Coordinates of C-alpha atoms and ligand atoms in Angstrom, one line a residue:
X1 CA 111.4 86.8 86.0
X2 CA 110.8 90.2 87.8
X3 CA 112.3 90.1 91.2
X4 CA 110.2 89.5 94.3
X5 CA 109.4 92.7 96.7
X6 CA 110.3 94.0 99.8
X7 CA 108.2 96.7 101.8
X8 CA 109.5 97.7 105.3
X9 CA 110.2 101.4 106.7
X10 CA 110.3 103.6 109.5
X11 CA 108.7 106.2 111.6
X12 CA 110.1 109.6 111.8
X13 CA 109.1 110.0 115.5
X14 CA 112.8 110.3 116.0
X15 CA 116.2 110.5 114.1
X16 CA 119.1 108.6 114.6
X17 CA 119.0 104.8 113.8
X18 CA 120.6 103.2 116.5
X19 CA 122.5 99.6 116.6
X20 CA 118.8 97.8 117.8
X21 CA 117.6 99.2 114.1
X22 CA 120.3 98.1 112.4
X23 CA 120.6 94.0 113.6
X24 CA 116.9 94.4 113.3
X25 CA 116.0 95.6 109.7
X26 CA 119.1 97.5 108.2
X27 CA 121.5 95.1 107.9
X28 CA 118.9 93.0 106.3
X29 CA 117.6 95.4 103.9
X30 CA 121.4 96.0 102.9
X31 CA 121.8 92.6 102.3
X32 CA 118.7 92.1 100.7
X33 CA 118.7 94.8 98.2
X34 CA 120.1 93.6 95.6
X35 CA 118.1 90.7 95.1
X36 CA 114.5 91.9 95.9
X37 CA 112.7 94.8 94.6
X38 CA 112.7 96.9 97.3
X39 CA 110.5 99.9 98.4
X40 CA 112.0 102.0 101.7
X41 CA 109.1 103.8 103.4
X42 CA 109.1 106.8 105.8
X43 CA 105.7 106.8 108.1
X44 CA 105.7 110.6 108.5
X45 CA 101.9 110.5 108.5
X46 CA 102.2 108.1 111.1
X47 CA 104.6 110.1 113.3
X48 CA 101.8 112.5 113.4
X49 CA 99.7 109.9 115.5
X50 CA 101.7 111.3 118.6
X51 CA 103.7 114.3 117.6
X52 CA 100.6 116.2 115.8
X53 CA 101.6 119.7 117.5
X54 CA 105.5 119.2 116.0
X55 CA 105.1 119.4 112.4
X56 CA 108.8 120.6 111.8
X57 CA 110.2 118.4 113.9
X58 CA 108.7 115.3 112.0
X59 CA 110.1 117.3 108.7
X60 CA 113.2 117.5 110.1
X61 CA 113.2 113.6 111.0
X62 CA 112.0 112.7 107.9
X63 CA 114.7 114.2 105.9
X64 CA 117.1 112.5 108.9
X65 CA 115.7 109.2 108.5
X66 CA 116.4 109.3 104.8
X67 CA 120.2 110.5 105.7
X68 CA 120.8 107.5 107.8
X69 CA 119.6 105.4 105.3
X70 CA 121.6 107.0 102.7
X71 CA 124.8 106.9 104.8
X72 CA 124.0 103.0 106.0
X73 CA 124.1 102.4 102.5
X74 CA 120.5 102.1 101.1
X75 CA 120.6 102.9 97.0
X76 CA 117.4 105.5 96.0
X77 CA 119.0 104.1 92.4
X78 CA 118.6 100.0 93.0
X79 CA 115.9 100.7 95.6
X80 CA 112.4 102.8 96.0
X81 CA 112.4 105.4 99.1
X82 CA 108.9 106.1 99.9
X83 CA 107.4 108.9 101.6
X84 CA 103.8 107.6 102.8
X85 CA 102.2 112.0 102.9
X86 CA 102.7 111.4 99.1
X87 CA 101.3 108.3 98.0
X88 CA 97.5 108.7 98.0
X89 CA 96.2 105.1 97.4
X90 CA 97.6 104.5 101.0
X91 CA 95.1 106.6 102.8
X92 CA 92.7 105.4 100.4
X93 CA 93.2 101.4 101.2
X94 CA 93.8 102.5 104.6
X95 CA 89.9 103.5 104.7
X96 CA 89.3 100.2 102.8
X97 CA 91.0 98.0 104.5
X98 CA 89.8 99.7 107.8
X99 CA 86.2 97.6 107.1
X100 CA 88.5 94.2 106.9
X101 CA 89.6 94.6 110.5
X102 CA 87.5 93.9 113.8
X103 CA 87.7 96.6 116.0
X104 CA 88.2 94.8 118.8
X105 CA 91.2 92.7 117.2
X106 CA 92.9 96.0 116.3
X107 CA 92.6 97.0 120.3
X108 CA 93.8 93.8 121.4
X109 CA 97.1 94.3 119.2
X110 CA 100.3 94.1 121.3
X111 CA 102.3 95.9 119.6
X112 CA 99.5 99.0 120.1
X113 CA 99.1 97.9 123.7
X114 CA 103.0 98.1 124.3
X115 CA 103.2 101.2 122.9
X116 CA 100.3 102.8 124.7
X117 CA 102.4 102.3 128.1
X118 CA 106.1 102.7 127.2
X119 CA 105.0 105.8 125.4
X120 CA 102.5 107.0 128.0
X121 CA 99.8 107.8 125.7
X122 CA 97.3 107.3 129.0
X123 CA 93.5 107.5 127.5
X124 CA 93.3 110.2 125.5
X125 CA 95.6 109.1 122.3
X126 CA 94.0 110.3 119.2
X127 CA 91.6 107.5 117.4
X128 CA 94.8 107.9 114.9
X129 CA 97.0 106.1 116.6
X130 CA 95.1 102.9 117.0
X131 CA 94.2 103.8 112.9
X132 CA 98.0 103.7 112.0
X133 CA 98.0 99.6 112.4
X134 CA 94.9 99.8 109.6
X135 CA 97.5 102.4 107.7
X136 CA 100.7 99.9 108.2
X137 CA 98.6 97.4 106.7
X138 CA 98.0 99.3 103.5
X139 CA 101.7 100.5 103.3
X140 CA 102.7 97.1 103.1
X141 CA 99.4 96.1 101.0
X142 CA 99.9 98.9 98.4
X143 CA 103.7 97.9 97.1
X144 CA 102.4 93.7 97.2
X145 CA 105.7 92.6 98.9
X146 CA 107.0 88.9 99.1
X147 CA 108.6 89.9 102.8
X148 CA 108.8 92.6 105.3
X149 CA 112.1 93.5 107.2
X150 CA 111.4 94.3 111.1
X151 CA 112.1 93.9 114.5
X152 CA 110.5 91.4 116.5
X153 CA 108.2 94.0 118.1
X154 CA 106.4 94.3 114.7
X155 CA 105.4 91.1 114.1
X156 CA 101.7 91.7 115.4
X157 CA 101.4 94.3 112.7
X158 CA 102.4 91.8 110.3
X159 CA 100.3 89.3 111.1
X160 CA 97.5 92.3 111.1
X161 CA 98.6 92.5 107.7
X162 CA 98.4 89.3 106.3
X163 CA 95.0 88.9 108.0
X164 CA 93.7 91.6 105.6
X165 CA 95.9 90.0 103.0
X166 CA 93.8 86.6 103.2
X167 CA 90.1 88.2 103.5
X168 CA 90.5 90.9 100.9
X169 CA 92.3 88.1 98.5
X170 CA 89.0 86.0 99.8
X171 CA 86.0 88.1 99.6
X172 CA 86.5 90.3 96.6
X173 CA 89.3 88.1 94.4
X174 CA 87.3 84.4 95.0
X175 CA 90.2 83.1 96.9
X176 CA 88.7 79.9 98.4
X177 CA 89.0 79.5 102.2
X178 CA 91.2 76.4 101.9
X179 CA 93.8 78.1 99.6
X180 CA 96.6 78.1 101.9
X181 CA 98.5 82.2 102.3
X182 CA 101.6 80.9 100.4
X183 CA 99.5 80.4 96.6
X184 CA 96.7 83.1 97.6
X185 CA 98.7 85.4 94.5
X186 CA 98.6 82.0 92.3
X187 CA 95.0 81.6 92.9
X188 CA 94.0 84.5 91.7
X189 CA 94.5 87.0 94.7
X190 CA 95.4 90.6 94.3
X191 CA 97.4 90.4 96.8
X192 CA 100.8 87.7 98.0
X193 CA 100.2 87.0 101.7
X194 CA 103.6 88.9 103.0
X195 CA 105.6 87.6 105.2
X196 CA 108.1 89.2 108.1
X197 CA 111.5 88.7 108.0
X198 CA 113.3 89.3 111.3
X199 CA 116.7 90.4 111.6
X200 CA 120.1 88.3 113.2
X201 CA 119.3 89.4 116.5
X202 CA 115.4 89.7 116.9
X203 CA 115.9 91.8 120.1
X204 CA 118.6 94.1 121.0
X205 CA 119.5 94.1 124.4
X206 CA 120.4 98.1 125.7
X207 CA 122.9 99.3 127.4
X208 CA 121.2 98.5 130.6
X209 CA 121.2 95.3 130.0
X210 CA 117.4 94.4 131.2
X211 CA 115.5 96.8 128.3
X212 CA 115.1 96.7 124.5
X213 CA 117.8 99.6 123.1
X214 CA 115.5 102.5 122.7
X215 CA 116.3 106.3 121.7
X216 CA 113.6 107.2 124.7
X217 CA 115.0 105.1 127.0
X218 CA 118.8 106.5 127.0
X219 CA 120.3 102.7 126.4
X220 CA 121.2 103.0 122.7
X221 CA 124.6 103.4 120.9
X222 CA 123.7 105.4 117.4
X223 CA 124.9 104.9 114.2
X224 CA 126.4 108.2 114.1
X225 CA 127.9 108.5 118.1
X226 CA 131.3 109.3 117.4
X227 CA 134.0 106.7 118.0
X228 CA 135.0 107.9 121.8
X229 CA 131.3 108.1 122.6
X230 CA 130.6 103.9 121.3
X231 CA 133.7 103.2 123.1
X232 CA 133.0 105.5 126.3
X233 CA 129.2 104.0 126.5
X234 CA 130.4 100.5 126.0
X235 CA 133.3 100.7 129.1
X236 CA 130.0 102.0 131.4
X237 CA 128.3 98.7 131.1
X238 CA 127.8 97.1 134.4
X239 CA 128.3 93.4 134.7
X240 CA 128.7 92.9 138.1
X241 CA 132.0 90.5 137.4
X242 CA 134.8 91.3 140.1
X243 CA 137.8 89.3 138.6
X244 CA 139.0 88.0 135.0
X245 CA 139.3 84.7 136.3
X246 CA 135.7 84.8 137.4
X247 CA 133.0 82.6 135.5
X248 CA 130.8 85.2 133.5
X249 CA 127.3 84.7 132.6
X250 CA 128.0 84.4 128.9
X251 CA 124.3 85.6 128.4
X252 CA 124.8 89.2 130.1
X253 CA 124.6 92.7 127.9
X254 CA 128.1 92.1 126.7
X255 CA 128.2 88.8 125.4
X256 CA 125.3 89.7 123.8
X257 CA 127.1 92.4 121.9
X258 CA 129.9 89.9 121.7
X259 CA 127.5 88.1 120.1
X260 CA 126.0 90.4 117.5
X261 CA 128.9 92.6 116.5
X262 CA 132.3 90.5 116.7
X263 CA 133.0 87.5 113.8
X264 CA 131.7 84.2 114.7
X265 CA 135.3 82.4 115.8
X266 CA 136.3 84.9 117.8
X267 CA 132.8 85.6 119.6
X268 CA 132.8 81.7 120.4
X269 CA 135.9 81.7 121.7
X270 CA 135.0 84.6 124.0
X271 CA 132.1 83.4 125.2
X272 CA 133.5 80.3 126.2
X273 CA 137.0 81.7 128.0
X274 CA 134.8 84.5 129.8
X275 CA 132.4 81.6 131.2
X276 CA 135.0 79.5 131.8
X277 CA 136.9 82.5 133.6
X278 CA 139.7 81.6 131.5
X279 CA 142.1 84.9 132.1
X280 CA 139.5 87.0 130.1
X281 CA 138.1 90.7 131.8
X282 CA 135.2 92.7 131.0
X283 CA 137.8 95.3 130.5
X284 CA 139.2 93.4 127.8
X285 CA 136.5 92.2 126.5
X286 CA 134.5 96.2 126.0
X287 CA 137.8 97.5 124.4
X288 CA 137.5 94.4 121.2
X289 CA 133.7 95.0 121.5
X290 CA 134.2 99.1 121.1
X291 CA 136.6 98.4 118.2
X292 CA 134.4 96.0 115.9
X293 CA 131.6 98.3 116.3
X294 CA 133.5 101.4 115.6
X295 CA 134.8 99.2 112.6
X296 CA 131.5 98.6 111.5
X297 CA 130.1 102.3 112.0
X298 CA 132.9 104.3 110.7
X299 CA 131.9 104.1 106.8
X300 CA 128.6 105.5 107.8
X301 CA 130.2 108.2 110.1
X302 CA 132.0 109.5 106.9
X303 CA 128.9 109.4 104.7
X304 CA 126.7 111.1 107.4
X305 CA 129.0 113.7 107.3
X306 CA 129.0 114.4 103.2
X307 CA 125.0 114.7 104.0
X308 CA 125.4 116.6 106.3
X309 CA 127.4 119.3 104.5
X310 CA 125.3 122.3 102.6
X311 CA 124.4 120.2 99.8
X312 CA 122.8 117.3 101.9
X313 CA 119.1 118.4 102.0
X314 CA 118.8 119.6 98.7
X315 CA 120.5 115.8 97.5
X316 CA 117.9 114.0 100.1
X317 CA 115.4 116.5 98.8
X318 CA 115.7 115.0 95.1
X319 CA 116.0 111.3 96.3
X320 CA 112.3 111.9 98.1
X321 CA 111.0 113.9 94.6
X322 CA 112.5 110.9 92.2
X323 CA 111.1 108.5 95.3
X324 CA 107.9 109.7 95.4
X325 CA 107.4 109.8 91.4
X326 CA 108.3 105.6 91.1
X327 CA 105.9 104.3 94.4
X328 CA 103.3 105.7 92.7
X329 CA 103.2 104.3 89.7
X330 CA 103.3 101.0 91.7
X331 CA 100.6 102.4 94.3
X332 CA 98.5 103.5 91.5
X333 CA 98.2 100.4 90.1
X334 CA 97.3 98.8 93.0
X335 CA 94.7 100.8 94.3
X336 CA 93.3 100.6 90.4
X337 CA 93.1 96.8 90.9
X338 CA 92.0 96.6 94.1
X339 CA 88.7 99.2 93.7
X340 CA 88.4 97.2 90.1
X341 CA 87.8 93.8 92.2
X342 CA 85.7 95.9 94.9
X343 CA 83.3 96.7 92.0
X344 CA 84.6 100.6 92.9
X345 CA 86.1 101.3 89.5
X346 CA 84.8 104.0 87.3
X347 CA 87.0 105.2 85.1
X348 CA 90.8 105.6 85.4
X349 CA 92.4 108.5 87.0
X350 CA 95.9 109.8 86.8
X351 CA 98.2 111.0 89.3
X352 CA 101.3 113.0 88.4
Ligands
LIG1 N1 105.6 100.9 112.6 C1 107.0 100.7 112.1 C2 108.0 101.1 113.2 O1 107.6 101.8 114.1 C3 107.3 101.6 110.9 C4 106.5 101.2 109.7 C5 105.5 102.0 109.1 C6 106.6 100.0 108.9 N2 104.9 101.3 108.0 C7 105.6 100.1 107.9 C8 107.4 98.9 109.0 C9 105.4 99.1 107.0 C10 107.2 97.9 108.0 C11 106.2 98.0 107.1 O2 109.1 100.6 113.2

């Protein structure tokens, strides 16, 4: 039995993977990777939908994002890195695809709409940007993965997804329309419905306590702050609490991170002496917090660093090269089959 797939990635708009990336997608790709076939993809042609004019900086991202992954612990040997500029039959089922999708549906996406106004993109965002949900769809589409890894804020693309998952499986594979998502692969479709797979903690709370932890917003701890910095951020939170023997809200920003980064017992415990206002201060309570994170992060702090030495871009540089060479032999494939049941095919081509 061949293992069953994963697809997820990210988009090299920015570098530095912060703590909302990993409880939403990292730790799970860790823990899944040695079970599932996995295939780690970097969007750089995506993070040209809004920084078109910044070409080196999305090089320079790309090659980051692939750092952090190395240094969270993602294996280029158990695992497939992707990098989308390089796999062809992705732009090509992106086109494809594009005719599966109602305009209007891909407008109406919240995910888009979200990021239209937290990023500012006002009315003149390039028609790529709305294009990239059709291109996320053929990402996913091209490696046939089981499940998808993300955040909460990606389920729309997912469900986007498995949308063109059901009709293309329907109208060129003779999937009936009562075949329910779960045996579309079974009945003959080309492609498994995919599902999303959302992390511990769907939604990371930032240090603000009221937003999502975002790099643009200035709330987020990063993997790679050093250990003063975690602990320094932390001790700023704001609770509002006077005294230790005051009931806390055991739902505010740090019982949250109570919540996602200390070991079960003891967060219990905490949460229920700091409502109870059972001897327990914030100031207490930030110092344990800064030292399980700092626990957790140190590891990749030391890898980082080995990357970052002279050697590290030539290594990451290999990883993309040996990448690049496996998805396509996967992505070929695909895009053969699917042009095959789209009465497209005409002869086999090769890619190198
Ligand atoms: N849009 C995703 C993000 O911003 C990144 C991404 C691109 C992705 N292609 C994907 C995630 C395919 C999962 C599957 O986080």
């Amino acid at each position: 039995m061949s293992k069953p797939r994963i697809l997820t990635g990210d988009t090299p708009t920015s570098t530095g993977l912060h703590l909302g990336h990993y409880v939403g997608s990292l730790e799970n790709r860790l823990k899944l990777q040695s079970e599932y076939d996995c295939y780690f993809l970097v969007a750089n042609v995506h993070a040209f939908t809004t920084l078109a004019d910044k070409p080196e900086q999305i090089r320079a991202n790309t090659i980051g994002i692939v750092k952090d992954w190395l240094a969270v612990g993602l294996d280029p040997e158990a695992s497939t890195f992707v990098l989308q500029s390089e796999i062809p039959a992705i732009a090509e089922l992106t086109f494809l695809f594009a005719m599966l999708i109602p305009f209007n549906k891909v407008m109406r996406n919240p995910t888009l709409k979200t990021e239209i106004e937290t990023k500012g993109l006002g009315e003149t965002y390039p028609f790529g940007f709305p294009m990239y949900a059709v291109g996320q769809c053929a990402d996913i589409l091209t490696f046939r993965p089981d499940l998808v890894p993300v955040g909460e804020d990606q389920e729309a693309h997912i469900e986007m997804c498995r949308d063109v998952a059901l009709k293309f499986n329907q109208m060129y594979c003779g999937v009936g329309n009562r075949v329910p998502a779960d045996e579309h692969a079974k009945a003959g479709g080309l492609f498994p419905v995919p599902k999303a797979k959302i992390g511990r903690i769907a939604r990371l709370v930032g240090l603000d306590g009221v937003n999502k932890m975002s790099k643009s917003l200035g709330n987020a701890i990063f993997l790679y702050d050093t250990a003063k910095d975690v602990q320094k951020k932390i001790n700023k939170i704001t609770t509002g609490r006077q005294s230790p023997t005051d009931p806390g809200d055991a739902n505010n920003v740090l019982m949250q991170y109570v919540d996602a980064f200390i070991t079960r017992d003891r967060a219990d415990e905490l949460k229920s002496r700091y409502a109870a206002g059972d001897n327990l201060g914030d100031g207490h309570v930030k110092q344990e917090l800064g030292e399980a994170i700092n626990l957790l992060l140190e590891p990749m702090r030391v890898r980082r660093a080995q990357l970052d030495g002279d050697k590290g871009d030539a290594l990451v540089t290999d990883v993309i090269r040996r990448g690049i060479k496996k998805a396509n032999v996967v992505a070929e494939e695909t895009l053969l089959l699917a042009k095959r049941a789209m009465k497209l095919e005409f002869g086999a081509r090769v890619i190198g």
